């Protein structure tokens, strides 16, 4: 067995303290490997790391620092799975050089409009249609979404156009209902650390699109993915959607570096959402391209045919023509990078 954790002792740790550390480690069922340096003494713990998570090792007198050898997001890490994962979303392969092109309005609205938008984004190259039926709004007085009626509309439109659909689930009590209709369950930024919701979604037998919380570190985000993976659901796609910043120039701060950072830590596909990251139509195309150039496995963009009457997030919606233009640029950039927009499944391509 390998070293799973290293204890760095304080420079003034006494001999009795060092002996106590060793006894404590051995009493927990771990081997202790003592190494005395000129300035610091360290103790390597050998054994099953799973059993270590809850031990308050830094509270042992004489211990200065506890350094895990493996990341705490074991299943999400590259150690667990050195090759990039490919997640199947209703027949559309996401990751490993195939890009997700998720597009659609913020909220599910009336069926005719949804069908119109879906046809337009599909013609432009989108391969997954989006729309929120349960909207997590900052104000309780804002439109909250059409609920299950919205799910039905989205499913019907997806089927009519031959596109898989993604929609947000905001409440653990709704996971089963949303999973009945959706091909991909979105967990929104505000719920990234709703651990009950993550656990339920992990059991739902549908892939999960996990948005980054607006104040979440990358490790927080990967730990949330770990909640889903730990339920036996390996199909998680991460989505960078901007984080809080001091600058009101953009809705959020688009953390494009998060993409290569995650790529260096995890095998999970990671996509970008320049709509919520910037909140401004003019900034969406350049940031979408920056995300793909940085290695993203897809792009999530809100599109509406009449933003001024949109029920939610109208001011940041691209018009279908604007979407078609950026989609074409993404296609060209992807080709340059040896990637391509993932194809719709053959059985669904005709609609
Ligand atoms: C959305 O996708 O419409 C949404 C609410 O996203 P986020 O959770 O990133 O704010
Ligand atoms: Mn939105």
mmCIF file of C-alpha atoms and ligand atoms in Angstrom:
data_model
loop_
_atom_site.group_PDB
_atom_site.id
_atom_site.type_symbol
_atom_site.label_atom_id
_atom_site.label_comp_id
_atom_site.label_asym_id
_atom_site.label_seq_id
_atom_site.Cartn_x
_atom_site.Cartn_y
_atom_site.Cartn_z
ATOM 1 C CA UNK A 1 0.000 0.000 0.000
ATOM 2 C CA UNK A 2 1.086 3.525 -0.689
ATOM 3 C CA UNK A 3 1.470 6.684 1.301
ATOM 4 C CA UNK A 4 -1.944 8.281 1.414
ATOM 5 C CA UNK A 5 -1.194 11.291 3.528
ATOM 6 C CA UNK A 6 1.784 13.108 4.988
ATOM 7 C CA UNK A 7 1.913 14.780 8.381
ATOM 8 C CA UNK A 8 4.449 17.581 8.600
ATOM 9 C CA UNK A 9 5.379 18.067 12.245
ATOM 10 C CA UNK A 10 6.113 21.402 13.899
ATOM 11 C CA UNK A 11 9.784 22.331 13.963
ATOM 12 C CA UNK A 12 9.694 22.301 17.757
ATOM 13 C CA UNK A 13 7.803 19.014 18.053
ATOM 14 C CA UNK A 14 9.189 17.153 21.066
ATOM 15 C CA UNK A 15 10.285 13.516 21.057
ATOM 16 C CA UNK A 16 7.265 12.447 23.178
ATOM 17 C CA UNK A 17 4.994 14.272 20.709
ATOM 18 C CA UNK A 18 6.598 12.459 17.762
ATOM 19 C CA UNK A 19 6.090 9.123 19.521
ATOM 20 C CA UNK A 20 2.487 10.064 20.294
ATOM 21 C CA UNK A 21 1.835 10.912 16.624
ATOM 22 C CA UNK A 22 3.129 7.483 15.619
ATOM 23 C CA UNK A 23 1.040 5.722 18.253
ATOM 24 C CA UNK A 24 -2.051 7.658 17.227
ATOM 25 C CA UNK A 25 -1.544 6.830 13.526
ATOM 26 C CA UNK A 26 -0.977 3.145 14.285
ATOM 27 C CA UNK A 27 -4.005 3.010 16.553
ATOM 28 C CA UNK A 28 -6.075 4.148 13.551
ATOM 29 C CA UNK A 29 -4.811 1.106 11.653
ATOM 30 C CA UNK A 30 -2.253 2.912 9.452
ATOM 31 C CA UNK A 31 1.412 2.278 8.984
ATOM 32 C CA UNK A 32 3.597 5.240 10.004
ATOM 33 C CA UNK A 33 6.754 6.047 8.105
ATOM 34 C CA UNK A 34 8.926 8.467 10.056
ATOM 35 C CA UNK A 35 11.418 10.637 8.238
ATOM 36 C CA UNK A 36 13.639 13.040 10.173
ATOM 37 C CA UNK A 37 14.989 15.958 8.160
ATOM 38 C CA UNK A 38 17.365 18.682 9.305
ATOM 39 C CA UNK A 39 14.535 21.134 9.965
ATOM 40 C CA UNK A 40 11.322 19.151 9.935
ATOM 41 C CA UNK A 41 10.171 15.662 10.744
ATOM 42 C CA UNK A 42 7.465 14.155 8.602
ATOM 43 C CA UNK A 43 5.296 11.083 9.062
ATOM 44 C CA UNK A 44 3.892 9.272 6.016
ATOM 45 C CA UNK A 45 0.658 7.363 6.582
ATOM 46 C CA UNK A 46 0.331 4.082 4.758
ATOM 47 C CA UNK A 47 -3.051 2.417 4.320
ATOM 48 C CA UNK A 48 -6.582 2.879 3.011
ATOM 49 C CA UNK A 49 -7.219 6.589 2.445
ATOM 50 C CA UNK A 50 -10.985 6.140 2.508
ATOM 51 C CA UNK A 51 -10.807 5.684 6.278
ATOM 52 C CA UNK A 52 -8.865 8.895 6.806
ATOM 53 C CA UNK A 53 -11.377 11.483 5.649
ATOM 54 C CA UNK A 54 -12.978 12.088 9.023
ATOM 55 C CA UNK A 55 -9.939 11.868 11.328
ATOM 56 C CA UNK A 56 -8.937 15.177 12.952
ATOM 57 C CA UNK A 57 -5.235 14.568 12.386
ATOM 58 C CA UNK A 58 -4.249 18.220 12.533
ATOM 59 C CA UNK A 59 -5.449 18.260 16.140
ATOM 60 C CA UNK A 60 -2.698 15.856 17.277
ATOM 61 C CA UNK A 61 -0.145 17.869 19.294
ATOM 62 C CA UNK A 62 3.024 18.524 17.286
ATOM 63 C CA UNK A 63 1.341 18.277 13.855
ATOM 64 C CA UNK A 64 1.823 21.425 11.752
ATOM 65 C CA UNK A 65 0.233 20.388 8.481
ATOM 66 C CA UNK A 66 -1.737 17.529 6.975
ATOM 67 C CA UNK A 67 -0.937 17.009 3.294
ATOM 68 C CA UNK A 68 -3.094 14.548 1.363
ATOM 69 C CA UNK A 69 -1.223 12.699 -1.379
ATOM 70 C CA UNK A 70 -4.361 12.115 -3.467
ATOM 71 C CA UNK A 71 -7.003 14.746 -4.258
ATOM 72 C CA UNK A 72 -10.227 14.443 -2.242
ATOM 73 C CA UNK A 73 -12.278 14.244 -5.470
ATOM 74 C CA UNK A 74 -11.086 10.727 -6.180
ATOM 75 C CA UNK A 75 -13.567 9.649 -8.835
ATOM 76 C CA UNK A 76 -13.450 12.972 -10.673
ATOM 77 C CA UNK A 77 -9.660 13.027 -10.712
ATOM 78 C CA UNK A 78 -7.356 12.102 -13.547
ATOM 79 C CA UNK A 79 -5.772 9.511 -11.247
ATOM 80 C CA UNK A 80 -9.034 7.574 -11.310
ATOM 81 C CA UNK A 81 -9.481 7.915 -15.075
ATOM 82 C CA UNK A 82 -6.524 9.246 -17.078
ATOM 83 C CA UNK A 83 -8.454 9.439 -20.372
ATOM 84 C CA UNK A 84 -11.029 12.179 -21.016
ATOM 85 C CA UNK A 85 -14.560 10.945 -20.357
ATOM 86 C CA UNK A 86 -17.179 11.076 -23.069
ATOM 87 C CA UNK A 87 -20.714 11.615 -21.762
ATOM 88 C CA UNK A 88 -23.637 10.438 -23.869
ATOM 89 C CA UNK A 89 -26.498 12.938 -23.808
ATOM 90 C CA UNK A 90 -29.463 11.281 -25.485
ATOM 91 C CA UNK A 91 -27.176 9.938 -28.227
ATOM 92 C CA UNK A 92 -24.936 13.028 -28.506
ATOM 93 C CA UNK A 93 -21.369 12.253 -27.363
ATOM 94 C CA UNK A 94 -19.879 15.127 -25.340
ATOM 95 C CA UNK A 95 -16.109 15.233 -24.679
ATOM 96 C CA UNK A 96 -13.082 13.631 -26.244
ATOM 97 C CA UNK A 97 -13.021 16.097 -29.147
ATOM 98 C CA UNK A 98 -16.793 16.310 -29.689
ATOM 99 C CA UNK A 99 -18.430 19.559 -28.661
ATOM 100 C CA UNK A 100 -21.802 20.038 -27.019
ATOM 101 C CA UNK A 101 -23.693 22.972 -28.536
ATOM 102 C CA UNK A 102 -26.421 23.669 -26.000
ATOM 103 C CA UNK A 103 -28.814 26.428 -27.020
ATOM 104 C CA UNK A 104 -32.305 27.660 -26.282
ATOM 105 C CA UNK A 105 -34.155 30.220 -24.196
ATOM 106 C CA UNK A 106 -33.542 30.718 -20.500
ATOM 107 C CA UNK A 107 -37.070 29.607 -19.596
ATOM 108 C CA UNK A 108 -39.471 27.272 -21.358
ATOM 109 C CA UNK A 109 -42.187 29.454 -22.903
ATOM 110 C CA UNK A 110 -45.150 28.750 -25.166
ATOM 111 C CA UNK A 111 -44.862 25.707 -27.487
ATOM 112 C CA UNK A 112 -44.862 27.587 -30.822
ATOM 113 C CA UNK A 113 -42.049 29.836 -29.784
ATOM 114 C CA UNK A 114 -40.053 26.927 -28.397
ATOM 115 C CA UNK A 115 -40.414 25.013 -31.641
ATOM 116 C CA UNK A 116 -39.353 28.044 -33.662
ATOM 117 C CA UNK A 117 -36.252 28.615 -31.572
ATOM 118 C CA UNK A 118 -35.345 24.915 -31.536
ATOM 119 C CA UNK A 119 -35.552 24.672 -35.315
ATOM 120 C CA UNK A 120 -33.411 27.769 -35.706
ATOM 121 C CA UNK A 121 -30.663 26.679 -33.314
ATOM 122 C CA UNK A 122 -30.660 23.169 -34.737
ATOM 123 C CA UNK A 123 -30.188 24.555 -38.232
ATOM 124 C CA UNK A 124 -27.279 26.602 -36.875
ATOM 125 C CA UNK A 125 -25.577 23.517 -35.440
ATOM 126 C CA UNK A 126 -26.917 23.176 -31.898
ATOM 127 C CA UNK A 127 -27.114 19.570 -30.750
ATOM 128 C CA UNK A 128 -28.860 19.911 -27.367
ATOM 129 C CA UNK A 129 -31.914 22.123 -26.772
ATOM 130 C CA UNK A 130 -32.288 23.912 -23.444
ATOM 131 C CA UNK A 131 -34.994 25.677 -21.458
ATOM 132 C CA UNK A 132 -35.768 26.019 -17.764
ATOM 133 C CA UNK A 133 -39.114 24.752 -16.476
ATOM 134 C CA UNK A 134 -38.149 25.382 -12.852
ATOM 135 C CA UNK A 135 -36.386 28.721 -12.623
ATOM 136 C CA UNK A 136 -34.219 29.603 -9.607
ATOM 137 C CA UNK A 137 -34.933 33.351 -9.610
ATOM 138 C CA UNK A 138 -33.243 35.876 -7.354
ATOM 139 C CA UNK A 139 -36.654 37.447 -6.690
ATOM 140 C CA UNK A 140 -39.677 35.423 -5.547
ATOM 141 C CA UNK A 141 -41.801 37.806 -7.636
ATOM 142 C CA UNK A 142 -40.072 36.914 -10.937
ATOM 143 C CA UNK A 143 -41.411 34.248 -13.316
ATOM 144 C CA UNK A 144 -40.736 30.889 -11.659
ATOM 145 C CA UNK A 145 -41.172 28.659 -14.717
ATOM 146 C CA UNK A 146 -43.979 26.491 -16.104
ATOM 147 C CA UNK A 147 -43.115 23.435 -13.999
ATOM 148 C CA UNK A 148 -44.110 20.022 -15.350
ATOM 149 C CA UNK A 149 -46.098 21.649 -18.150
ATOM 150 C CA UNK A 150 -42.810 23.224 -19.271
ATOM 151 C CA UNK A 151 -41.072 19.849 -19.168
ATOM 152 C CA UNK A 152 -43.718 18.419 -21.483
ATOM 153 C CA UNK A 153 -43.330 21.307 -23.916
ATOM 154 C CA UNK A 154 -39.561 20.930 -23.938
ATOM 155 C CA UNK A 155 -39.769 17.156 -24.472
ATOM 156 C CA UNK A 156 -42.263 17.518 -27.308
ATOM 157 C CA UNK A 157 -40.137 20.146 -29.021
ATOM 158 C CA UNK A 158 -36.985 18.078 -28.553
ATOM 159 C CA UNK A 159 -38.714 15.050 -30.060
ATOM 160 C CA UNK A 160 -40.178 17.052 -32.927
ATOM 161 C CA UNK A 161 -36.719 18.391 -33.804
ATOM 162 C CA UNK A 162 -34.749 15.272 -32.977
ATOM 163 C CA UNK A 163 -32.715 17.014 -30.302
ATOM 164 C CA UNK A 164 -31.886 15.828 -26.779
ATOM 165 C CA UNK A 165 -32.986 18.299 -24.097
ATOM 166 C CA UNK A 166 -31.454 19.744 -20.959
ATOM 167 C CA UNK A 167 -33.368 21.451 -18.183
ATOM 168 C CA UNK A 168 -32.654 22.493 -14.642
ATOM 169 C CA UNK A 169 -33.756 20.615 -11.557
ATOM 170 C CA UNK A 170 -33.866 22.842 -8.481
ATOM 171 C CA UNK A 171 -35.393 20.588 -5.856
ATOM 172 C CA UNK A 172 -34.575 17.014 -4.805
ATOM 173 C CA UNK A 173 -38.324 16.299 -4.757
ATOM 174 C CA UNK A 174 -38.507 17.006 -8.494
ATOM 175 C CA UNK A 175 -35.569 14.910 -9.676
ATOM 176 C CA UNK A 176 -37.712 11.932 -10.619
ATOM 177 C CA UNK A 177 -40.169 14.080 -12.578
ATOM 178 C CA UNK A 178 -37.462 16.033 -14.413
ATOM 179 C CA UNK A 179 -35.553 12.823 -15.186
ATOM 180 C CA UNK A 180 -38.709 11.408 -16.783
ATOM 181 C CA UNK A 181 -38.560 14.106 -19.487
ATOM 182 C CA UNK A 182 -34.959 15.348 -19.751
ATOM 183 C CA UNK A 183 -31.907 13.787 -21.381
ATOM 184 C CA UNK A 184 -29.553 15.847 -19.215
ATOM 185 C CA UNK A 185 -30.262 17.206 -15.725
ATOM 186 C CA UNK A 186 -28.906 20.678 -15.113
ATOM 187 C CA UNK A 187 -27.861 21.595 -11.584
ATOM 188 C CA UNK A 188 -27.614 25.363 -11.437
ATOM 189 C CA UNK A 189 -24.997 27.613 -9.921
ATOM 190 C CA UNK A 190 -27.206 28.391 -6.923
ATOM 191 C CA UNK A 191 -27.570 24.701 -6.140
ATOM 192 C CA UNK A 192 -24.019 23.515 -6.779
ATOM 193 C CA UNK A 193 -23.612 22.665 -3.115
ATOM 194 C CA UNK A 194 -27.117 21.360 -2.522
ATOM 195 C CA UNK A 195 -25.783 17.968 -1.517
ATOM 196 C CA UNK A 196 -29.202 16.340 -1.194
ATOM 197 C CA UNK A 197 -29.990 17.421 -4.767
ATOM 198 C CA UNK A 198 -26.601 16.193 -6.024
ATOM 199 C CA UNK A 199 -27.144 12.832 -4.358
ATOM 200 C CA UNK A 200 -30.643 12.475 -5.817
ATOM 201 C CA UNK A 201 -29.374 13.458 -9.266
ATOM 202 C CA UNK A 202 -26.586 10.903 -8.911
ATOM 203 C CA UNK A 203 -29.227 8.198 -8.533
ATOM 204 C CA UNK A 204 -31.406 9.348 -11.423
ATOM 205 C CA UNK A 205 -29.804 7.399 -14.245
ATOM 206 C CA UNK A 206 -29.444 10.514 -16.424
ATOM 207 C CA UNK A 207 -26.300 12.535 -17.125
ATOM 208 C CA UNK A 208 -25.830 15.692 -15.074
ATOM 209 C CA UNK A 209 -24.732 19.159 -16.201
ATOM 210 C CA UNK A 210 -23.138 20.718 -13.135
ATOM 211 C CA UNK A 211 -22.778 24.480 -13.243
ATOM 212 C CA UNK A 212 -20.045 26.065 -11.172
ATOM 213 C CA UNK A 213 -21.348 27.922 -8.112
ATOM 214 C CA UNK A 214 -20.805 31.649 -8.363
ATOM 215 C CA UNK A 215 -18.494 31.663 -5.349
ATOM 216 C CA UNK A 216 -17.169 28.143 -5.692
ATOM 217 C CA UNK A 217 -13.518 27.265 -6.015
ATOM 218 C CA UNK A 218 -12.580 24.699 -8.601
ATOM 219 C CA UNK A 219 -12.006 22.147 -5.854
ATOM 220 C CA UNK A 220 -15.484 22.886 -4.396
ATOM 221 C CA UNK A 221 -16.907 22.314 -7.867
ATOM 222 C CA UNK A 222 -15.076 19.011 -8.338
ATOM 223 C CA UNK A 223 -16.195 17.892 -4.876
ATOM 224 C CA UNK A 224 -19.797 18.540 -5.929
ATOM 225 C CA UNK A 225 -19.210 16.448 -9.055
ATOM 226 C CA UNK A 226 -17.844 13.790 -6.717
ATOM 227 C CA UNK A 227 -21.223 13.653 -4.934
ATOM 228 C CA UNK A 228 -22.886 12.649 -8.209
ATOM 229 C CA UNK A 229 -20.115 10.232 -9.195
ATOM 230 C CA UNK A 230 -20.144 8.627 -5.741
ATOM 231 C CA UNK A 231 -23.751 7.543 -6.390
ATOM 232 C CA UNK A 232 -22.498 5.424 -9.277
ATOM 233 C CA UNK A 233 -23.398 7.959 -11.978
ATOM 234 C CA UNK A 234 -20.212 8.560 -14.032
ATOM 235 C CA UNK A 235 -21.899 10.969 -16.459
ATOM 236 C CA UNK A 236 -21.141 14.475 -15.287
ATOM 237 C CA UNK A 237 -20.432 17.479 -17.512
ATOM 238 C CA UNK A 238 -19.035 20.560 -15.788
ATOM 239 C CA UNK A 239 -20.076 24.054 -16.858
ATOM 240 C CA UNK A 240 -18.139 27.259 -16.167
ATOM 241 C CA UNK A 241 -20.742 30.059 -16.007
ATOM 242 C CA UNK A 242 -18.839 32.901 -14.388
ATOM 243 C CA UNK A 243 -18.073 33.728 -10.788
ATOM 244 C CA UNK A 244 -18.796 36.743 -8.585
ATOM 245 C CA UNK A 245 -16.472 39.681 -8.958
ATOM 246 C CA UNK A 246 -16.177 43.253 -7.743
ATOM 247 C CA UNK A 247 -16.667 44.637 -11.242
ATOM 248 C CA UNK A 248 -20.240 45.267 -12.436
ATOM 249 C CA UNK A 249 -19.109 45.628 -16.090
ATOM 250 C CA UNK A 250 -20.179 42.036 -16.715
ATOM 251 C CA UNK A 251 -22.907 39.999 -15.001
ATOM 252 C CA UNK A 252 -20.256 37.642 -13.624
ATOM 253 C CA UNK A 253 -16.558 37.158 -14.225
ATOM 254 C CA UNK A 254 -15.952 34.634 -16.995
ATOM 255 C CA UNK A 255 -13.202 32.405 -15.597
ATOM 256 C CA UNK A 256 -11.841 31.020 -18.834
ATOM 257 C CA UNK A 257 -8.714 29.692 -17.107
ATOM 258 C CA UNK A 258 -10.993 27.371 -15.144
ATOM 259 C CA UNK A 259 -11.270 25.246 -18.293
ATOM 260 C CA UNK A 260 -7.592 24.266 -18.571
ATOM 261 C CA UNK A 261 -7.321 24.129 -14.771
ATOM 262 C CA UNK A 262 -10.112 21.531 -14.639
ATOM 263 C CA UNK A 263 -8.611 19.702 -17.616
ATOM 264 C CA UNK A 264 -5.395 19.332 -15.612
ATOM 265 C CA UNK A 265 -7.264 17.825 -12.660
ATOM 266 C CA UNK A 266 -10.227 15.889 -14.017
ATOM 267 C CA UNK A 267 -11.343 13.636 -16.859
ATOM 268 C CA UNK A 268 -14.853 15.115 -16.887
ATOM 269 C CA UNK A 269 -15.957 17.175 -19.906
ATOM 270 C CA UNK A 270 -16.156 20.885 -19.180
ATOM 271 C CA UNK A 271 -18.200 23.363 -21.177
ATOM 272 C CA UNK A 272 -18.585 27.137 -20.955
ATOM 273 C CA UNK A 273 -21.688 29.308 -20.589
ATOM 274 C CA UNK A 274 -20.777 32.794 -21.819
ATOM 275 C CA UNK A 275 -24.436 33.882 -21.523
ATOM 276 C CA UNK A 276 -24.579 33.791 -17.729
ATOM 277 C CA UNK A 277 -20.871 34.576 -17.443
ATOM 278 C CA UNK A 278 -21.130 37.921 -19.218
ATOM 279 C CA UNK A 279 -24.851 38.771 -19.333
ATOM 280 C CA UNK A 280 -24.322 40.784 -22.524
ATOM 281 C CA UNK A 281 -25.011 39.619 -26.072
ATOM 282 C CA UNK A 282 -22.002 41.459 -27.523
ATOM 283 C CA UNK A 283 -19.636 39.618 -25.192
ATOM 284 C CA UNK A 284 -21.041 36.144 -25.763
ATOM 285 C CA UNK A 285 -19.412 35.295 -29.137
ATOM 286 C CA UNK A 286 -15.859 36.305 -28.150
ATOM 287 C CA UNK A 287 -16.134 34.507 -24.818
ATOM 288 C CA UNK A 288 -17.642 31.405 -26.431
ATOM 289 C CA UNK A 289 -14.657 31.256 -28.790
ATOM 290 C CA UNK A 290 -12.220 31.896 -25.937
ATOM 291 C CA UNK A 291 -13.766 28.979 -24.059
ATOM 292 C CA UNK A 292 -13.365 26.615 -27.003
ATOM 293 C CA UNK A 293 -9.816 27.871 -27.601
ATOM 294 C CA UNK A 294 -9.069 27.152 -23.934
ATOM 295 C CA UNK A 295 -10.146 23.541 -24.417
ATOM 296 C CA UNK A 296 -13.856 23.534 -23.545
ATOM 297 C CA UNK A 297 -15.916 20.542 -24.648
ATOM 298 C CA UNK A 298 -18.880 22.672 -25.578
ATOM 299 C CA UNK A 299 -20.725 25.937 -25.345
ATOM 300 C CA UNK A 300 -24.015 26.772 -23.644
ATOM 301 C CA UNK A 301 -25.772 29.848 -25.042
ATOM 302 C CA UNK A 302 -29.207 31.339 -24.412
ATOM 303 C CA UNK A 303 -31.118 32.156 -27.585
ATOM 304 C CA UNK A 304 -34.501 33.868 -27.937
ATOM 305 C CA UNK A 305 -36.303 35.109 -31.032
ATOM 306 C CA UNK A 306 -37.801 38.133 -29.225
ATOM 307 C CA UNK A 307 -35.562 38.973 -26.281
ATOM 308 C CA UNK A 308 -37.651 41.989 -25.308
ATOM 309 C CA UNK A 309 -40.598 39.786 -24.385
ATOM 310 C CA UNK A 310 -38.579 36.861 -22.953
ATOM 311 C CA UNK A 311 -39.856 35.569 -19.616
ATOM 312 C CA UNK A 312 -36.332 35.328 -18.204
ATOM 313 C CA UNK A 313 -32.825 36.565 -19.067
ATOM 314 C CA UNK A 314 -34.014 38.366 -22.231
ATOM 315 C CA UNK A 315 -31.275 41.032 -22.073
ATOM 316 C CA UNK A 316 -28.546 38.402 -22.490
ATOM 317 C CA UNK A 317 -30.222 36.330 -25.225
ATOM 318 C CA UNK A 318 -28.674 36.042 -28.669
ATOM 319 C CA UNK A 319 -31.023 36.231 -31.641
ATOM 320 C CA UNK A 320 -31.097 33.074 -33.781
ATOM 321 C CA UNK A 321 -29.036 34.789 -36.513
ATOM 322 C CA UNK A 322 -26.423 35.878 -34.019
ATOM 323 C CA UNK A 323 -26.292 32.332 -32.718
ATOM 324 C CA UNK A 324 -25.841 30.976 -36.223
ATOM 325 C CA UNK A 325 -22.882 33.286 -36.737
ATOM 326 C CA UNK A 326 -21.056 32.287 -33.562
ATOM 327 C CA UNK A 327 -21.880 28.614 -34.142
ATOM 328 C CA UNK A 328 -20.182 28.842 -37.530
ATOM 329 C CA UNK A 329 -17.112 30.422 -35.931
ATOM 330 C CA UNK A 330 -17.053 27.715 -33.267
ATOM 331 C CA UNK A 331 -17.221 25.078 -35.997
ATOM 332 C CA UNK A 332 -14.187 26.598 -37.721
ATOM 333 C CA UNK A 333 -12.238 26.953 -34.493
ATOM 334 C CA UNK A 334 -13.060 23.381 -33.511
ATOM 335 C CA UNK A 335 -11.727 22.134 -36.853
ATOM 336 C CA UNK A 336 -8.509 24.053 -36.245
ATOM 337 C CA UNK A 337 -8.164 22.250 -32.927
ATOM 338 C CA UNK A 338 -8.905 18.832 -34.429
ATOM 339 C CA UNK A 339 -12.352 18.763 -32.838
ATOM 340 C CA UNK A 340 -15.886 18.915 -34.170
ATOM 341 C CA UNK A 341 -19.428 19.664 -33.116
ATOM 342 C CA UNK A 342 -20.923 16.390 -31.906
ATOM 343 C CA UNK A 343 -23.446 14.986 -34.383
ATOM 344 C CA UNK A 344 -27.071 14.357 -33.510
ATOM 345 C CA UNK A 345 -27.883 10.645 -33.346
ATOM 346 C CA UNK A 346 -28.853 9.316 -36.775
ATOM 347 C CA UNK A 347 -32.351 8.360 -35.672
ATOM 348 C CA UNK A 348 -32.938 11.908 -34.488
ATOM 349 C CA UNK A 349 -31.254 13.852 -37.252
ATOM 350 C CA UNK A 350 -34.197 13.979 -39.602
ATOM 351 C CA UNK A 351 -36.706 16.044 -37.562
HETATM 352 C C1 LIG B 1 -29.753 29.013 -16.499
HETATM 353 O O1 LIG B 1 -29.053 28.195 -17.143
HETATM 354 O O2 LIG B 1 -30.746 29.599 -16.983
HETATM 355 C C2 LIG B 1 -29.316 29.367 -15.122
HETATM 356 C C3 LIG B 1 -30.185 29.792 -14.212
HETATM 357 O O3 LIG B 1 -27.992 29.231 -14.966
HETATM 358 P P1 LIG B 1 -27.050 29.461 -13.666
HETATM 359 O O4 LIG B 1 -27.429 28.404 -12.689
HETATM 360 O O5 LIG B 1 -25.680 29.296 -14.232
HETATM 361 O O6 LIG B 1 -27.322 30.858 -13.169
HETATM 362 MN MN1 LIG B 2 -30.754 32.005 -17.798
#
